[in-house]
Short mmCIF file of C-alpha atoms and ligand atoms in Angstrom, two decimals:
data_model
loop_
_atom_site.label_atom_id
_atom_site.label_comp_id
_atom_site.label_asym_id
_atom_site.label_seq_id
_atom_site.Cartn_x
_atom_site.Cartn_y
_atom_site.Cartn_z
CA MET A 1 107.97 -32.38 -30.75
CA SER A 2 108.96 -30.95 -27.42
CA GLN A 3 107.62 -30.87 -23.90
CA SER A 4 106.21 -27.45 -24.69
CA ASP A 5 104.25 -28.93 -27.61
CA ARG A 6 102.83 -31.56 -25.27
CA GLU A 7 101.82 -28.82 -22.86
CA LYS A 8 100.33 -26.82 -25.73
CA TRP A 9 98.09 -29.72 -26.77
CA ASP A 10 97.14 -30.51 -23.17
CA GLN A 11 96.12 -26.90 -22.68
CA ARG A 12 94.12 -26.86 -25.91
CA TYR A 13 92.19 -29.93 -24.85
CA GLN A 14 91.70 -28.57 -21.32
CA GLU A 15 90.12 -25.51 -22.96
CA GLY A 16 87.74 -27.75 -24.94
CA ALA A 17 89.48 -28.02 -28.32
CA TYR A 18 87.56 -30.12 -30.85
CA ALA A 19 84.81 -30.85 -28.30
CA ALA A 20 82.19 -29.99 -30.94
CA ARG A 21 83.87 -32.05 -33.69
CA LYS A 22 82.25 -35.38 -32.94
CA HIS A 23 81.74 -36.60 -36.51
CA PRO A 24 84.25 -39.22 -37.66
CA SER A 25 86.34 -38.60 -40.75
CA ALA A 26 84.14 -38.78 -43.87
CA LEU A 27 86.95 -40.75 -45.49
CA LEU A 28 86.82 -43.38 -42.76
CA VAL A 29 83.04 -43.67 -42.92
CA GLU A 30 83.18 -44.06 -46.70
CA TRP A 31 85.94 -46.63 -46.86
CA LEU A 32 85.50 -48.75 -43.74
CA PRO A 33 82.78 -51.00 -45.23
CA LYS A 34 84.87 -51.54 -48.38
CA LEU A 35 88.02 -52.79 -46.67
CA ALA A 36 88.96 -56.44 -47.20
CA ILE A 37 89.28 -57.42 -43.54
CA GLU A 38 89.44 -61.12 -42.76
CA ALA A 39 89.97 -60.95 -38.99
CA SER A 40 86.87 -61.86 -36.97
CA GLU A 41 87.93 -59.33 -34.33
CA PRO A 42 89.64 -56.59 -36.32
CA CYS A 43 91.96 -54.19 -34.57
CA ALA A 44 93.00 -50.66 -35.40
CA ILE A 45 95.48 -48.09 -34.18
CA ASP A 46 94.49 -44.42 -34.22
CA LEU A 47 97.70 -42.39 -34.36
CA ALA A 48 97.33 -38.92 -32.86
CA SER A 49 93.77 -39.78 -31.93
CA GLY A 50 93.01 -36.60 -30.01
CA ILE A 51 89.76 -37.01 -28.07
CA GLY A 52 88.93 -39.94 -30.28
CA ARG A 53 86.13 -39.15 -32.73
CA ASN A 54 87.52 -41.82 -35.08
CA SER A 55 88.50 -44.29 -32.33
CA LEU A 56 84.98 -44.11 -30.91
CA TYR A 57 83.45 -44.62 -34.35
CA LEU A 58 85.58 -47.71 -34.98
CA ALA A 59 84.79 -49.11 -31.54
CA GLN A 60 81.08 -48.61 -32.24
CA GLN A 61 81.56 -50.75 -35.36
CA GLY A 62 83.02 -53.55 -33.22
CA TRP A 63 86.70 -52.83 -33.70
CA ARG A 64 89.31 -53.18 -30.96
CA VAL A 65 91.12 -49.86 -30.96
CA THR A 66 94.43 -48.60 -29.65
CA ALA A 67 94.42 -44.81 -29.43
CA VAL A 68 97.78 -43.02 -29.29
CA ASP A 69 98.36 -39.36 -28.62
CA ILE A 70 100.93 -37.08 -26.99
CA SER A 71 98.22 -35.40 -24.94
CA GLY A 72 97.25 -37.20 -21.75
CA VAL A 73 94.37 -34.76 -21.39
CA ALA A 74 92.95 -35.79 -24.78
CA LEU A 75 93.26 -39.47 -23.89
CA GLU A 76 91.53 -38.96 -20.55
CA LYS A 77 88.63 -37.34 -22.40
CA LEU A 78 88.56 -40.20 -24.89
CA ALA A 79 88.50 -42.78 -22.09
CA ALA A 80 85.69 -40.88 -20.37
CA ALA A 81 83.63 -40.84 -23.58
CA ALA A 82 84.04 -44.58 -24.19
CA THR A 83 81.33 -46.90 -22.89
CA ASP A 84 81.74 -50.42 -21.51
CA ASP A 85 80.92 -51.74 -24.99
CA HIS A 86 83.90 -49.98 -26.52
CA ASP A 87 87.19 -51.87 -26.63
CA ILE A 88 89.62 -48.94 -26.60
CA ARG A 89 93.07 -48.80 -25.03
CA CYS A 90 94.91 -45.52 -24.75
CA THR A 91 98.67 -45.01 -24.98
CA GLU A 92 100.30 -41.66 -24.31
CA MET A 93 103.28 -41.38 -26.66
CA ASP A 94 105.27 -38.83 -28.62
CA LEU A 95 105.14 -40.08 -32.21
CA GLU A 96 107.99 -37.82 -33.31
CA THR A 97 110.92 -39.29 -31.39
CA GLY A 98 111.78 -41.93 -34.03
CA GLN A 99 112.08 -44.51 -31.23
CA PRO A 100 111.06 -48.13 -31.95
CA TRP A 101 107.41 -48.95 -31.34
CA PRO A 102 106.94 -49.78 -27.65
CA THR A 103 106.05 -53.35 -26.72
CA GLU A 104 102.68 -52.12 -25.50
CA LEU A 105 101.78 -51.24 -29.09
CA THR A 106 103.39 -54.14 -30.94
CA ALA A 107 101.67 -56.52 -28.51
CA ALA A 108 98.30 -54.93 -29.29
CA GLY A 109 98.83 -55.55 -33.02
CA PRO A 110 99.47 -56.43 -35.71
CA PHE A 111 96.79 -54.02 -36.84
CA ASP A 112 94.29 -54.42 -39.64
CA LEU A 113 93.96 -50.66 -39.95
CA ALA A 114 95.99 -47.62 -38.92
CA LEU A 115 94.61 -44.10 -38.96
CA MET A 116 96.61 -40.91 -39.22
CA ILE A 117 93.98 -38.24 -39.53
CA ARG A 118 94.68 -34.51 -39.48
CA TYR A 119 98.11 -35.11 -37.98
CA THR A 120 101.13 -34.32 -40.15
CA ASN A 121 104.06 -36.71 -39.72
CA LEU A 122 105.30 -37.97 -43.09
CA PRO A 123 108.22 -40.09 -41.71
CA LEU A 124 105.74 -42.03 -39.59
CA ILE A 125 103.99 -43.37 -42.69
CA GLY A 126 106.89 -45.70 -43.47
CA ARG A 127 107.19 -46.85 -39.86
CA VAL A 128 103.52 -47.82 -39.69
CA LEU A 129 104.34 -50.71 -42.05
CA GLU A 130 106.10 -52.37 -39.09
CA ILE A 131 102.89 -52.67 -37.07
CA LEU A 132 100.41 -53.47 -39.84
CA ARG A 133 99.34 -56.99 -40.64
CA PRO A 134 100.23 -57.99 -44.24
CA GLY A 135 97.24 -56.70 -46.20
CA GLY A 136 96.49 -54.17 -43.43
CA TYR A 137 95.49 -50.63 -44.35
CA LEU A 138 96.71 -47.16 -43.53
CA LEU A 139 94.30 -44.29 -43.95
CA VAL A 140 95.83 -40.81 -43.95
CA GLU A 141 94.16 -37.43 -44.12
CA ALA A 142 96.28 -34.28 -44.00
CA HIS A 143 95.77 -30.59 -44.62
CA ARG A 144 97.55 -29.43 -47.79
CA VAL A 145 99.71 -26.37 -48.22
CA THR A 146 97.39 -24.07 -50.11
CA GLU A 147 96.74 -20.50 -51.19
CA ALA A 148 93.01 -21.01 -50.79
CA VAL A 149 91.06 -19.57 -47.87
CA VAL A 150 90.25 -22.73 -45.96
CA ALA A 151 89.99 -23.98 -42.39
CA GLY A 152 92.80 -25.86 -40.68
CA PRO A 153 96.19 -25.16 -39.17
CA ASN A 154 98.24 -22.07 -39.90
CA GLY A 155 101.75 -22.64 -41.13
CA ALA A 156 103.32 -25.12 -43.54
CA ARG A 157 104.74 -27.24 -40.70
CA PHE A 158 101.30 -28.65 -40.04
CA ARG A 159 100.40 -29.14 -43.69
CA VAL A 160 101.72 -31.34 -46.51
CA ALA A 161 102.82 -30.30 -50.00
CA PRO A 162 100.80 -31.55 -52.97
CA GLY A 163 101.85 -35.13 -53.75
CA ALA A 164 103.69 -35.55 -50.44
CA LEU A 165 101.51 -38.32 -49.04
CA ARG A 166 101.94 -40.45 -52.14
CA ALA A 167 105.68 -39.85 -52.08
CA ALA A 168 105.85 -40.93 -48.43
CA ALA A 169 104.03 -44.22 -49.09
CA ALA A 170 106.99 -46.25 -50.38
CA GLY A 171 106.43 -49.94 -49.68
CA TYR A 172 102.64 -49.64 -49.73
CA GLU A 173 100.07 -50.33 -52.42
CA ILE A 174 98.02 -47.19 -52.97
CA VAL A 175 94.33 -48.08 -52.95
CA GLU A 176 93.00 -44.55 -53.36
CA TYR A 177 94.50 -41.07 -53.43
CA ARG A 178 92.67 -37.75 -53.53
CA GLU A 179 93.68 -34.15 -53.15
CA GLY A 180 91.56 -31.02 -53.21
CA ILE A 181 89.13 -28.79 -51.40
CA VAL A 182 86.13 -30.43 -49.75
CA ASP A 183 83.58 -29.27 -47.21
CA ASP A 184 83.79 -30.69 -43.71
CA PRO A 185 80.48 -31.83 -42.19
CA ASP A 186 80.42 -28.54 -40.26
CA GLY A 187 80.34 -26.72 -43.62
CA ARG A 188 83.88 -25.34 -43.46
CA PRO A 189 86.05 -25.85 -46.57
CA VAL A 190 89.34 -27.69 -46.06
CA ASP A 191 92.12 -28.45 -48.54
CA LEU A 192 93.04 -32.08 -47.97
CA ALA A 193 95.37 -34.79 -49.21
CA ARG A 194 93.77 -38.16 -48.50
CA MET A 195 95.20 -41.59 -49.04
CA LEU A 196 94.17 -45.17 -48.42
CA CYS A 197 97.11 -47.52 -48.84
CA ARG A 198 97.84 -51.10 -47.92
CA ARG A 199 100.77 -53.16 -46.74
CA PRO A 200 101.29 -55.74 -49.51
CA LEU A 201 100.05 -59.22 -48.66
CA VAL A 202 103.43 -60.59 -49.66
CA SER A 203 106.11 -58.76 -47.71
CA GLN A 204 108.57 -56.94 -49.97
CA GLY A 205 111.23 -56.08 -47.45
CA PRO A 206 112.80 -56.91 -44.09
CA LEU A 207 109.62 -56.21 -42.17
CA THR A 208 108.31 -58.08 -39.20
CA CYS A 209 105.58 -60.50 -40.25
CA TYR A 210 102.93 -61.48 -37.73
CA HIS A 211 100.82 -64.58 -38.24
C1 SAM B 301 94.34 -31.80 -35.22
S1 SAM B 301 94.42 -32.98 -33.93
C2 SAM B 301 93.69 -34.39 -34.75
C3 SAM B 301 93.09 -35.38 -33.80
C4 SAM B 301 92.37 -36.56 -34.44
N1 SAM B 301 93.24 -37.36 -35.27
C5 SAM B 301 91.17 -36.11 -35.22
O1 SAM B 301 91.18 -36.24 -36.45
O2 SAM B 301 90.23 -35.62 -34.61
C6 SAM B 301 96.16 -33.39 -33.91
C7 SAM B 301 96.53 -34.36 -32.79
O3 SAM B 301 97.90 -34.68 -32.89
C8 SAM B 301 98.40 -34.85 -31.59
N2 SAM B 301 99.86 -34.75 -31.65
C9 SAM B 301 100.58 -33.67 -31.98
N3 SAM B 301 101.89 -33.95 -31.93
C10 SAM B 301 102.00 -35.25 -31.54
C11 SAM B 301 103.10 -36.12 -31.29
N4 SAM B 301 104.36 -35.69 -31.42
N5 SAM B 301 102.87 -37.38 -30.91
C12 SAM B 301 101.59 -37.82 -30.76
N6 SAM B 301 100.50 -37.05 -30.99
C13 SAM B 301 100.70 -35.77 -31.36
C14 SAM B 301 97.75 -33.75 -30.79
O4 SAM B 301 97.76 -33.97 -29.41
C15 SAM B 301 96.35 -33.77 -31.40
O5 SAM B 301 95.51 -34.63 -30.63
#
């Protein structure tokens, strides 16, 4: 991701991108009540949050949310949409540098839930393990490479191959995995790979454990 990509996203949001897409991810709405969350004040990180449809939904459900995006414009819009009741912090960050997680984010965690929705970054899936609480969840939704006529980004760079999410989830327990064409709430068909996975309760590797 380059400075020009940051400018591209800022410009898109300045022009009103996704302003009409206020509904949270159907996947998040379906699965949130089913998660085994023990924390009395659960916290989530929304990676590539954009203007925050999912961050705002989680905050409305009483979650403390850290929203991360490369676009400062998107985060300003998110902050403006949040009310005093919403516990949302915003961090502007390029998630494609491979740098260690900044202290600002590790201090806000460990997280009970991480979201990576409609943002394609397969290497990040493994790194999210470092900031999840043992037993914490990662929910991923990505557009698939497809021949079908569907909505979503043009170009394979912004899509994932069939099976790619599962393959990228080494070290997690897969809770649910789905691929296929579904209709978005706005009626447009999208070809999605969707995964809910979990950091094992007993750590299986040299990961940081928070207690
Ligand atoms: C299609 S939007 C999805 C936004 C949100 N997750 C949603 O579902 O509404 C993709 C988001 O990824 C962000 N993004 C793209 N590249 C990024 C990067 N390198 N680091 C952080 N965020 C990035 C963009 O700014 C944009 O907000």
